[in-house]
Amino acid sequence: MTQTRTETLLLTDGSELRCTVAAPDGVVRGGLVLLHEARGVTDAVRGLATSLAEEGWLTVAPHLYHRDGDDEQIDSDDDHRVADKVSRLSGDSVLADTDAAFAWLAQQGVAADRMGIVGFGLGGSVALVVAASRTLGAAVTISGGGIVAPLSEGLPSLVEVAGELTCPWLGIYSDAVKAIPAEDVAKLRDAAAGAGVATDVVRYPGPVEGEGEQDPAAVSDAWQRTLNWFDAHLR
């Protein structure tokens, strides 16, 4: 079974960024930057990194909270600490971290047109922000909030930047997530449609991410759609 490891990257401001990395055992098809949920680098994040690597994708997950000196998993019942961590993120900080992750992929021999980005929850929102600011091969957002009202003062709302997407983007959402109303998802779909690149938004009635109860059929379908999206656009 593929194992994850930790790499430490030096940023241009002199700080250090830790990343969880999973590498395929065989041929590398391309590289993916995986962005974690609001609770940080959880077992679910490591599991997803492993699963992507087993599909042939060299996967690197930057620890976005590293500037606080504490970038690992946050307890599920510590909502205040989670909110505080998210509030500290900015567009500049997440772009600096993802730029470093993409640079690391390039150093491993991954071509720019074979690089993509994927995230869920908080990471899904950040993935769209990055895909609207950098030239990538493809992007996938899984249940990312902050569609109309931004997640933090330093981040834009997703409808604000969706029209600037530079690469094919897939959005996966669940109607069961009450914090992300269906009407907001519809607004995001419309905004992304004006970007001039291939976009798609898929909605499921049941949960497709998180560590609570999930809809197995929806999870399976969402996973296959994610793989198909990268297969189609990272080539």
mmCIF file of C-alpha atoms in Angstrom:
data_model
loop_
_atom_site.group_PDB
_atom_site.id
_atom_site.type_symbol
_atom_site.label_atom_id
_atom_site.label_comp_id
_atom_site.label_asym_id
_atom_site.label_seq_id
_atom_site.Cartn_x
_atom_site.Cartn_y
_atom_site.Cartn_z
ATOM 1 C CA MET A 1 0.000 0.000 0.000
ATOM 2 C CA THR A 2 1.197 3.509 -0.844
ATOM 3 C CA GLN A 3 2.529 5.410 2.180
ATOM 4 C CA THR A 4 2.545 9.151 2.839
ATOM 5 C CA ARG A 5 5.605 11.066 3.978
ATOM 6 C CA THR A 6 6.366 14.665 4.977
ATOM 7 C CA GLU A 7 8.453 17.070 2.901
ATOM 8 C CA THR A 8 9.568 20.517 4.119
ATOM 9 C CA LEU A 9 9.735 23.287 1.520
ATOM 10 C CA LEU A 10 11.421 26.676 1.938
ATOM 11 C CA LEU A 11 9.234 29.634 0.949
ATOM 12 C CA THR A 12 10.475 32.897 -0.523
ATOM 13 C CA ASP A 13 9.800 34.723 2.759
ATOM 14 C CA GLY A 14 12.183 32.381 4.572
ATOM 15 C CA SER A 15 9.461 30.379 6.335
ATOM 16 C CA GLU A 16 9.078 26.621 6.024
ATOM 17 C CA LEU A 17 6.068 24.804 4.605
ATOM 18 C CA ARG A 18 5.422 21.203 5.533
ATOM 19 C CA CYS A 19 3.659 19.041 2.967
ATOM 20 C CA THR A 20 2.194 15.551 3.117
ATOM 21 C CA VAL A 21 3.287 13.664 0.005
ATOM 22 C CA ALA A 22 2.128 10.408 -1.575
ATOM 23 C CA ALA A 23 3.937 8.995 -4.608
ATOM 24 C CA PRO A 24 2.752 6.295 -7.030
ATOM 25 C CA ASP A 25 4.584 2.989 -6.917
ATOM 26 C CA GLY A 26 4.700 2.903 -10.718
ATOM 27 C CA VAL A 27 4.487 5.397 -13.568
ATOM 28 C CA VAL A 28 3.610 8.972 -12.593
ATOM 29 C CA ARG A 29 0.742 10.235 -14.735
ATOM 30 C CA GLY A 30 0.910 13.790 -13.408
ATOM 31 C CA GLY A 31 0.833 15.792 -10.211
ATOM 32 C CA LEU A 32 -1.953 17.019 -7.945
ATOM 33 C CA VAL A 33 -1.947 19.582 -5.158
ATOM 34 C CA LEU A 34 -4.413 18.384 -2.521
ATOM 35 C CA LEU A 35 -5.848 21.003 -0.161
ATOM 36 C CA HIS A 36 -7.051 19.977 3.282
ATOM 37 C CA GLU A 37 -10.325 20.629 5.068
ATOM 38 C CA ALA A 38 -10.835 23.229 7.814
ATOM 39 C CA ARG A 39 -9.632 20.804 10.506
ATOM 40 C CA GLY A 40 -6.236 20.559 8.866
ATOM 41 C CA VAL A 41 -4.293 17.496 7.789
ATOM 42 C CA THR A 42 -6.609 14.745 8.979
ATOM 43 C CA ASP A 43 -6.522 11.008 8.384
ATOM 44 C CA ALA A 44 -9.066 11.609 5.615
ATOM 45 C CA VAL A 45 -6.603 13.930 3.872
ATOM 46 C CA ARG A 46 -3.813 11.376 4.124
ATOM 47 C CA GLY A 47 -6.160 8.666 2.900
ATOM 48 C CA LEU A 48 -7.175 10.730 -0.105
ATOM 49 C CA ALA A 49 -3.534 11.482 -0.913
ATOM 50 C CA THR A 50 -2.820 7.750 -0.834
ATOM 51 C CA SER A 51 -5.816 6.944 -3.044
ATOM 52 C CA LEU A 52 -4.806 9.546 -5.631
ATOM 53 C CA ALA A 53 -1.246 8.212 -5.659
ATOM 54 C CA GLU A 54 -2.565 4.702 -6.220
ATOM 55 C CA GLU A 55 -4.280 6.068 -9.336
ATOM 56 C CA GLY A 56 -0.913 7.286 -10.616
ATOM 57 C CA TRP A 57 -0.949 10.901 -9.403
ATOM 58 C CA LEU A 58 2.021 12.290 -7.480
ATOM 59 C CA THR A 59 0.146 14.095 -4.697
ATOM 60 C CA VAL A 60 1.335 16.887 -2.427
ATOM 61 C CA ALA A 61 -0.813 18.375 0.348
ATOM 62 C CA PRO A 62 0.538 21.664 1.762
ATOM 63 C CA HIS A 63 -0.188 22.320 5.443
ATOM 64 C CA LEU A 64 -1.910 25.693 5.053
ATOM 65 C CA TYR A 65 -1.829 26.542 8.766
ATOM 66 C CA HIS A 66 1.969 26.417 9.085
ATOM 67 C CA ARG A 67 2.294 30.154 9.762
ATOM 68 C CA ASP A 68 0.617 29.600 13.130
ATOM 69 C CA GLY A 69 3.295 27.102 14.134
ATOM 70 C CA ASP A 70 0.655 24.388 14.514
ATOM 71 C CA ASP A 71 -0.398 22.815 11.239
ATOM 72 C CA GLU A 72 -1.707 19.365 12.106
ATOM 73 C CA GLN A 73 -5.222 18.056 12.764
ATOM 74 C CA ILE A 74 -7.611 20.042 14.970
ATOM 75 C CA ASP A 75 -9.993 18.161 17.277
ATOM 76 C CA SER A 76 -13.461 17.833 15.779
ATOM 77 C CA ASP A 77 -15.127 19.507 18.776
ATOM 78 C CA ASP A 78 -12.844 22.562 18.803
ATOM 79 C CA ASP A 79 -14.982 24.766 16.558
ATOM 80 C CA HIS A 80 -13.496 27.996 17.895
ATOM 81 C CA ARG A 81 -9.948 26.954 17.010
ATOM 82 C CA VAL A 82 -11.044 25.806 13.556
ATOM 83 C CA ALA A 83 -12.744 29.151 12.894
ATOM 84 C CA ASP A 84 -9.667 31.016 14.134
ATOM 85 C CA LYS A 85 -7.376 29.060 11.808
ATOM 86 C CA VAL A 86 -9.597 29.672 8.781
ATOM 87 C CA SER A 87 -9.895 33.387 9.570
ATOM 88 C CA ARG A 88 -6.111 33.769 9.369
ATOM 89 C CA LEU A 89 -5.889 32.547 5.763
ATOM 90 C CA SER A 90 -5.482 35.039 2.940
ATOM 91 C CA GLY A 91 -5.267 34.892 -0.808
ATOM 92 C CA ASP A 92 -1.567 35.738 -0.628
ATOM 93 C CA SER A 93 -0.800 33.005 1.902
ATOM 94 C CA VAL A 94 -2.617 30.197 0.087
ATOM 95 C CA LEU A 95 -1.124 31.226 -3.263
ATOM 96 C CA ALA A 96 2.377 31.250 -1.757
ATOM 97 C CA ASP A 97 1.851 27.766 -0.331
ATOM 98 C CA THR A 98 0.336 26.287 -3.473
ATOM 99 C CA ASP A 99 3.002 27.940 -5.654
ATOM 100 C CA ALA A 100 5.612 26.129 -3.573
ATOM 101 C CA ALA A 101 3.726 22.849 -3.948
ATOM 102 C CA PHE A 102 3.527 23.237 -7.734
ATOM 103 C CA ALA A 103 7.219 24.156 -7.861
ATOM 104 C CA TRP A 104 7.988 20.954 -5.937
ATOM 105 C CA LEU A 105 5.987 18.936 -8.479
ATOM 106 C CA ALA A 106 7.954 20.587 -11.281
ATOM 107 C CA GLN A 107 11.195 19.596 -9.558
ATOM 108 C CA GLN A 108 9.974 15.994 -9.624
ATOM 109 C CA GLY A 109 9.626 16.230 -13.414
ATOM 110 C CA VAL A 110 5.866 16.898 -13.684
ATOM 111 C CA ALA A 111 5.010 19.129 -16.661
ATOM 112 C CA ALA A 112 2.783 22.167 -16.043
ATOM 113 C CA ASP A 113 -0.047 20.848 -18.238
ATOM 114 C CA ARG A 114 -0.150 17.689 -16.112
ATOM 115 C CA MET A 115 -0.633 19.556 -12.829
ATOM 116 C CA GLY A 116 -4.023 19.924 -11.162
ATOM 117 C CA ILE A 117 -5.517 20.965 -7.854
ATOM 118 C CA VAL A 118 -8.232 19.372 -5.723
ATOM 119 C CA GLY A 119 -9.631 20.114 -2.278
ATOM 120 C CA PHE A 120 -12.613 19.452 -0.060
ATOM 121 C CA GLY A 121 -14.363 21.699 2.419
ATOM 122 C CA LEU A 122 -12.043 24.650 3.039
ATOM 123 C CA GLY A 123 -9.598 23.131 0.568
ATOM 124 C CA GLY A 124 -12.275 23.013 -2.109
ATOM 125 C CA SER A 125 -12.821 26.744 -1.781
ATOM 126 C CA VAL A 126 -9.090 27.450 -1.887
ATOM 127 C CA ALA A 127 -8.715 25.201 -4.954
ATOM 128 C CA LEU A 128 -11.097 27.430 -6.907
ATOM 129 C CA VAL A 129 -9.310 30.589 -5.746
ATOM 130 C CA VAL A 130 -5.993 29.151 -6.918
ATOM 131 C CA ALA A 131 -7.459 27.976 -10.231
ATOM 132 C CA ALA A 132 -8.678 31.521 -10.861
ATOM 133 C CA SER A 133 -5.227 32.991 -10.167
ATOM 134 C CA ARG A 134 -2.767 30.506 -11.659
ATOM 135 C CA THR A 135 -2.483 28.648 -14.977
ATOM 136 C CA LEU A 136 -3.152 24.963 -14.259
ATOM 137 C CA GLY A 137 -4.307 21.883 -16.112
ATOM 138 C CA ALA A 138 -7.525 21.218 -14.140
ATOM 139 C CA ALA A 139 -9.215 21.792 -10.777
ATOM 140 C CA VAL A 140 -11.839 20.063 -8.630
ATOM 141 C CA THR A 141 -13.754 21.568 -5.705
ATOM 142 C CA ILE A 142 -15.570 19.219 -3.325
ATOM 143 C CA SER A 143 -18.095 20.935 -1.078
ATOM 144 C CA GLY A 144 -16.301 24.263 -0.771
ATOM 145 C CA GLY A 145 -18.097 27.017 1.139
ATOM 146 C CA GLY A 146 -17.546 30.748 0.993
ATOM 147 C CA ILE A 147 -19.507 31.005 -2.239
ATOM 148 C CA VAL A 148 -21.279 34.318 -1.643
ATOM 149 C CA ALA A 149 -19.734 35.439 1.661
ATOM 150 C CA PRO A 150 -15.955 34.727 1.867
ATOM 151 C CA LEU A 151 -14.610 32.287 4.464
ATOM 152 C CA SER A 152 -12.205 34.917 5.807
ATOM 153 C CA GLU A 153 -11.525 38.600 5.321
ATOM 154 C CA GLY A 154 -8.371 37.718 3.394
ATOM 155 C CA LEU A 155 -10.070 35.417 0.882
ATOM 156 C CA PRO A 156 -12.448 36.395 -1.932
ATOM 157 C CA SER A 157 -15.926 34.909 -2.311
ATOM 158 C CA LEU A 158 -16.063 32.163 -4.920
ATOM 159 C CA VAL A 159 -18.646 33.914 -7.110
ATOM 160 C CA GLU A 160 -16.285 36.886 -7.190
ATOM 161 C CA VAL A 161 -13.458 34.924 -8.835
ATOM 162 C CA ALA A 162 -15.206 32.027 -10.610
ATOM 163 C CA GLY A 163 -15.437 33.982 -13.853
ATOM 164 C CA GLU A 164 -11.637 34.192 -13.874
ATOM 165 C CA LEU A 165 -11.013 30.425 -13.888
ATOM 166 C CA THR A 166 -8.029 29.594 -16.093
ATOM 167 C CA CYS A 167 -8.561 25.842 -16.375
ATOM 168 C CA PRO A 168 -11.343 23.233 -16.535
ATOM 169 C CA TRP A 169 -13.111 23.178 -13.158
ATOM 170 C CA LEU A 170 -15.464 20.631 -11.595
ATOM 171 C CA GLY A 171 -17.567 21.525 -8.544
ATOM 172 C CA ILE A 172 -19.083 18.747 -6.421
ATOM 173 C CA TYR A 173 -21.702 19.689 -3.824
ATOM 174 C CA SER A 174 -24.231 18.052 -1.513
ATOM 175 C CA ASP A 175 -27.703 19.373 -0.786
ATOM 176 C CA ALA A 176 -27.301 17.853 2.697
ATOM 177 C CA VAL A 177 -24.740 20.520 3.669
ATOM 178 C CA LYS A 178 -27.034 23.220 5.060
ATOM 179 C CA ALA A 179 -24.188 25.735 5.298
ATOM 180 C CA ILE A 180 -23.992 25.718 1.486
ATOM 181 C CA PRO A 181 -27.506 26.515 0.151
ATOM 182 C CA ALA A 182 -28.511 25.175 -3.256
ATOM 183 C CA GLU A 183 -29.191 28.711 -4.467
ATOM 184 C CA ASP A 184 -25.573 29.656 -3.700
ATOM 185 C CA VAL A 185 -24.341 26.670 -5.698
ATOM 186 C CA ALA A 186 -26.537 27.780 -8.612
ATOM 187 C CA LYS A 187 -24.960 31.257 -8.454
ATOM 188 C CA LEU A 188 -21.515 29.682 -8.525
ATOM 189 C CA ARG A 189 -22.441 27.540 -11.522
ATOM 190 C CA ASP A 190 -23.572 30.641 -13.414
ATOM 191 C CA ALA A 191 -20.459 32.612 -12.476
ATOM 192 C CA ALA A 192 -18.119 29.791 -13.520
ATOM 193 C CA ALA A 193 -19.926 29.369 -16.835
ATOM 194 C CA GLY A 194 -18.627 32.776 -17.892
ATOM 195 C CA ALA A 195 -14.976 31.816 -17.470
ATOM 196 C CA GLY A 196 -14.450 30.578 -21.015
ATOM 197 C CA VAL A 197 -13.177 27.167 -19.891
ATOM 198 C CA ALA A 198 -14.935 23.843 -19.364
ATOM 199 C CA THR A 199 -16.878 23.845 -16.094
ATOM 200 C CA ASP A 200 -19.367 21.492 -14.479
ATOM 201 C CA VAL A 201 -21.258 21.496 -11.181
ATOM 202 C CA VAL A 202 -22.708 18.276 -9.787
ATOM 203 C CA ARG A 203 -25.067 18.134 -6.812
ATOM 204 C CA TYR A 204 -25.953 15.096 -4.711
ATOM 205 C CA PRO A 205 -28.776 14.716 -2.188
ATOM 206 C CA GLY A 206 -26.501 13.039 0.376
ATOM 207 C CA PRO A 207 -23.122 13.930 1.963
ATOM 208 C CA VAL A 208 -20.012 13.259 -0.126
ATOM 209 C CA GLU A 209 -17.219 14.421 2.216
ATOM 210 C CA GLY A 210 -16.341 14.714 5.878
ATOM 211 C CA GLU A 211 -15.918 12.112 8.601
ATOM 212 C CA GLY A 212 -19.592 11.741 9.526
ATOM 213 C CA GLU A 213 -22.351 9.804 7.787
ATOM 214 C CA GLN A 214 -21.968 9.752 4.004
ATOM 215 C CA ASP A 215 -23.975 8.537 1.033
ATOM 216 C CA PRO A 216 -21.876 5.617 -0.326
ATOM 217 C CA ALA A 217 -23.342 5.864 -3.841
ATOM 218 C CA ALA A 218 -22.711 9.606 -3.968
ATOM 219 C CA VAL A 219 -19.169 9.215 -2.611
ATOM 220 C CA SER A 220 -18.369 6.561 -5.214
ATOM 221 C CA ASP A 221 -19.807 8.600 -8.062
ATOM 222 C CA ALA A 222 -18.047 11.798 -6.916
ATOM 223 C CA TRP A 223 -14.721 9.960 -6.690
ATOM 224 C CA GLN A 224 -15.100 8.563 -10.206
ATOM 225 C CA ARG A 225 -16.074 11.966 -11.583
ATOM 226 C CA THR A 226 -12.985 13.478 -9.973
ATOM 227 C CA LEU A 227 -10.702 10.874 -11.529
ATOM 228 C CA ASN A 228 -12.414 11.230 -14.906
ATOM 229 C CA TRP A 229 -12.009 15.022 -14.787
ATOM 230 C CA PHE A 230 -8.270 14.779 -14.276
ATOM 231 C CA ASP A 231 -7.991 11.942 -16.816
ATOM 232 C CA ALA A 232 -9.717 14.099 -19.423
ATOM 233 C CA HIS A 233 -7.849 17.340 -18.830
ATOM 234 C CA LEU A 234 -4.353 16.428 -17.594
ATOM 235 C CA ARG A 235 -2.871 14.894 -20.683
#
